[in-house]
Structures are given as structure tokens and as C-alpha cells.
C-alpha positions as CSV (number, residue, x, y, z in Angstrom):
1,M,0.1,0.0,-0.2
2,S,1.4,3.3,-0.7
3,T,2.6,5.8,2.0
4,I,0.7,8.8,0.1
5,P,-2.0,9.3,2.3
6,V,0.0,9.0,5.7
7,V,2.4,11.5,4.1
8,L,-0.3,14.1,3.2
9,D,-1.6,13.7,6.7
10,A,1.9,14.3,8.3
11,L,2.5,17.3,5.8
12,V,-0.7,18.9,7.2
13,A,0.5,18.1,10.8
14,A,3.8,19.7,10.1
15,A,2.2,22.9,8.7
16,E,-0.1,23.1,11.5
17,R,2.7,22.8,13.9
18,A,4.8,25.5,12.0
19,W,1.7,27.9,12.0
20,P,-0.7,27.1,14.3
21,D,-2.6,30.2,13.6
22,V,-2.5,30.2,9.8
23,Q,-5.4,28.8,7.9
24,V,-3.9,25.0,6.7
25,L,-5.8,23.2,4.0
26,D,-5.7,19.6,3.0
27,G,-6.2,19.7,-0.4
28,G,-7.6,22.9,-2.2
29,P,-9.9,25.3,-0.6
30,T,-13.7,24.7,-0.1
31,T,-14.1,27.5,2.3
32,E,-13.4,31.4,2.5
33,L,-9.9,31.9,2.5
34,R,-7.9,34.0,5.1
35,D,-5.2,36.5,4.3
36,D,-2.6,33.5,4.9
37,V,-3.1,30.0,3.6
38,I,-1.0,26.9,3.5
39,A,-2.2,24.3,1.1
40,I,-1.1,20.7,1.2
41,G,-1.5,18.2,-1.6
42,Y,-2.7,20.8,-3.9
43,S,-1.2,22.3,-7.1
44,G,-3.6,25.0,-7.6
45,S,-4.7,24.0,-10.9
46,A,-7.4,21.3,-12.0
47,A,-5.2,20.5,-14.8
48,E,-2.4,19.5,-12.9
49,S,-2.2,16.3,-10.5
50,D,-1.5,17.0,-6.5
51,V,0.6,14.1,-6.1
52,R,3.0,12.5,-8.8
53,S,4.2,9.2,-7.9
54,T,6.6,6.7,-9.4
55,L,7.1,3.0,-8.3
56,T,10.0,0.8,-8.8
57,G,10.9,-2.9,-7.7
58,E,14.1,-2.9,-6.0
59,Q,16.8,-5.9,-5.9
60,L,14.8,-8.3,-7.9
61,D,12.0,-8.2,-5.0
62,L,8.5,-7.8,-5.6
63,Q,7.9,-6.1,-2.1
64,P,8.0,-3.7,-0.9
65,D,8.2,-1.4,-3.9
66,L,10.1,2.0,-3.7
67,E,8.0,5.0,-4.1
68,R,9.1,8.2,-5.3
69,Y,6.6,11.0,-5.4
70,D,6.1,14.7,-5.4
71,V,3.3,16.4,-3.1
72,M,2.3,19.7,-4.5
73,C,1.8,22.5,-1.9
74,M,1.6,26.3,-1.9
75,T,1.6,29.1,0.6
76,S,0.0,32.3,-0.4
77,A,-0.4,35.5,1.6
78,W,-2.8,38.7,0.2
79,R,-3.0,41.9,2.0
80,G,-5.6,43.9,0.3
81,N,-4.6,47.6,1.8
82,A,-0.9,47.1,1.7
83,Q,0.8,50.3,0.3
84,R,4.0,51.5,0.1
85,D,5.0,55.2,-1.4
86,G,1.0,55.1,-2.6
87,R,1.1,52.0,-4.6
88,P,0.1,48.5,-3.8
89,D,2.9,46.9,-1.6
90,A,3.7,43.7,-3.2
91,R,7.0,43.2,-1.2
92,T,4.9,42.8,2.1
93,T,3.0,39.7,0.5
94,R,6.1,38.1,-1.1
95,Q,7.8,38.3,2.6
96,R,4.9,36.6,4.3
97,A,4.7,33.8,1.5
98,F,8.2,33.0,2.1
99,E,8.1,33.2,5.9
100,L,5.2,30.7,5.6
101,L,7.5,28.8,3.3
102,A,10.5,29.0,5.8
103,G,8.3,27.4,8.8
104,I,7.3,24.3,6.6
105,R,11.2,23.9,5.9
106,R,12.1,24.2,9.5
107,E,9.6,21.3,10.3
108,L,11.0,19.1,7.3
109,A,14.4,19.5,8.6
110,R,13.6,18.8,12.1
111,D,11.9,15.5,10.9
112,P,12.8,14.5,7.3
113,R,11.4,10.9,7.7
114,L,8.1,12.2,8.9
115,G,7.7,10.2,12.1
116,G,9.4,7.3,10.5
117,T,6.9,6.8,7.7
118,V,9.5,7.7,4.7
119,M,13.1,7.6,4.1
120,M,13.2,11.1,3.2
121,A,10.8,14.3,2.7
122,R,12.4,17.2,1.5
123,L,11.3,20.6,-0.6
124,S,12.6,20.1,-3.9
125,T,11.4,23.0,-6.1
126,L,9.3,26.1,-5.8
127,D,7.4,28.5,-8.4
128,L,6.7,32.1,-7.3
129,V,3.4,34.0,-8.7
130,A,2.9,37.5,-7.8
131,D,-0.3,39.2,-8.6
132,Q,-1.6,42.9,-8.4
133,T,-5.3,42.1,-8.2
134,S,-8.2,44.6,-7.9
135,A,-8.5,43.6,-4.2
136,G,-4.6,44.1,-3.8
137,P,-1.5,42.3,-3.9
138,V,-1.3,38.6,-3.5
139,C,1.9,36.5,-3.6
140,T,1.6,32.4,-4.0
141,I,4.7,30.3,-3.8
142,R,3.7,26.6,-5.3
143,F,6.3,24.2,-3.7
144,V,6.9,20.6,-4.1
145,V,8.0,18.1,-1.2
146,H,9.7,15.3,-2.7
147,V,9.3,11.7,-0.7
148,D,11.2,8.7,-1.2
149,A,9.8,5.9,0.7
150,F,9.3,2.1,0.6
151,T,5.6,1.2,0.4
152,E,3.9,-0.5,3.2
153,E,2.9,-4.4,2.9
């Protein structure tokens, strides 16, 4: 059996430990969003997968399989009234989005095995999307947590 369900739970718990006062979503948004949001297991696009996995047999043994997968996640910060020099202040949202990401990185560094569930979980890539919307500046960091694990028997 895949470790993906347990890992998603562990990543949600890690985000909640890192930021107990921030809205942490398990998957995509289904409710009204707060100014700061962390989404675990969500790519931000219906056209993209939320988890991408590859299974391989190791050392001529059928079980357990080595699974390598990427969990899509994001942090997002919005400040509708943030101004600097009379203009919308994207800098404030950008700094906050990276601050949220840093908290998750700290949690992964503290426990890269996610309580012994996996061999390694680590941040592997990120994309920054900064927008000036009619409601104010928003910055979203889409990031990937790469996981190496052996499937459970």
C-alpha cells in the first residue's frame, strides 16, 4: 500500500505545527480563505495532479516497492490594503509567503522522515506567482515536497 495518504496527513500536521494560527488546507480550498493560507496536496490547478508518483521494484524483490513522489503544495499571502509610497505593496505579501514557506522547511528539517513513515521528505522546487489584483497584492509560492519511501506491505 502506498504511503501517500499517511504522508499527506503528516505534512498537514507539520504545517499546522509550524503555523498554528494560519489556515492550513488539506487539499484545495473549499471555504472562505484567510489572508494567509497553506495548502498541502494541492497544485492550484485542476489541470495538474496534486501528487505525482513512481513505483519501482528494488533488488529483484516484488515487495516492498520503492515509491518516489512529489506532493504539490502552496503558501499564499494577501494584503488588500498594503501600500508603499502610495502604490500596492507586493513586497509585504512576498515576504510573508516566504516566511510561511520557511516554517514548513524548518519542520521538514527537524523531521525529514516524517515520524519514520518515509526515508526522506524534502522541499525540492518552488514557483513564485505574484499578482496585483483589484483586491490588492497577493503572492503565492507553489512548492513541491519530494518523498522517497518504501510502500507498506
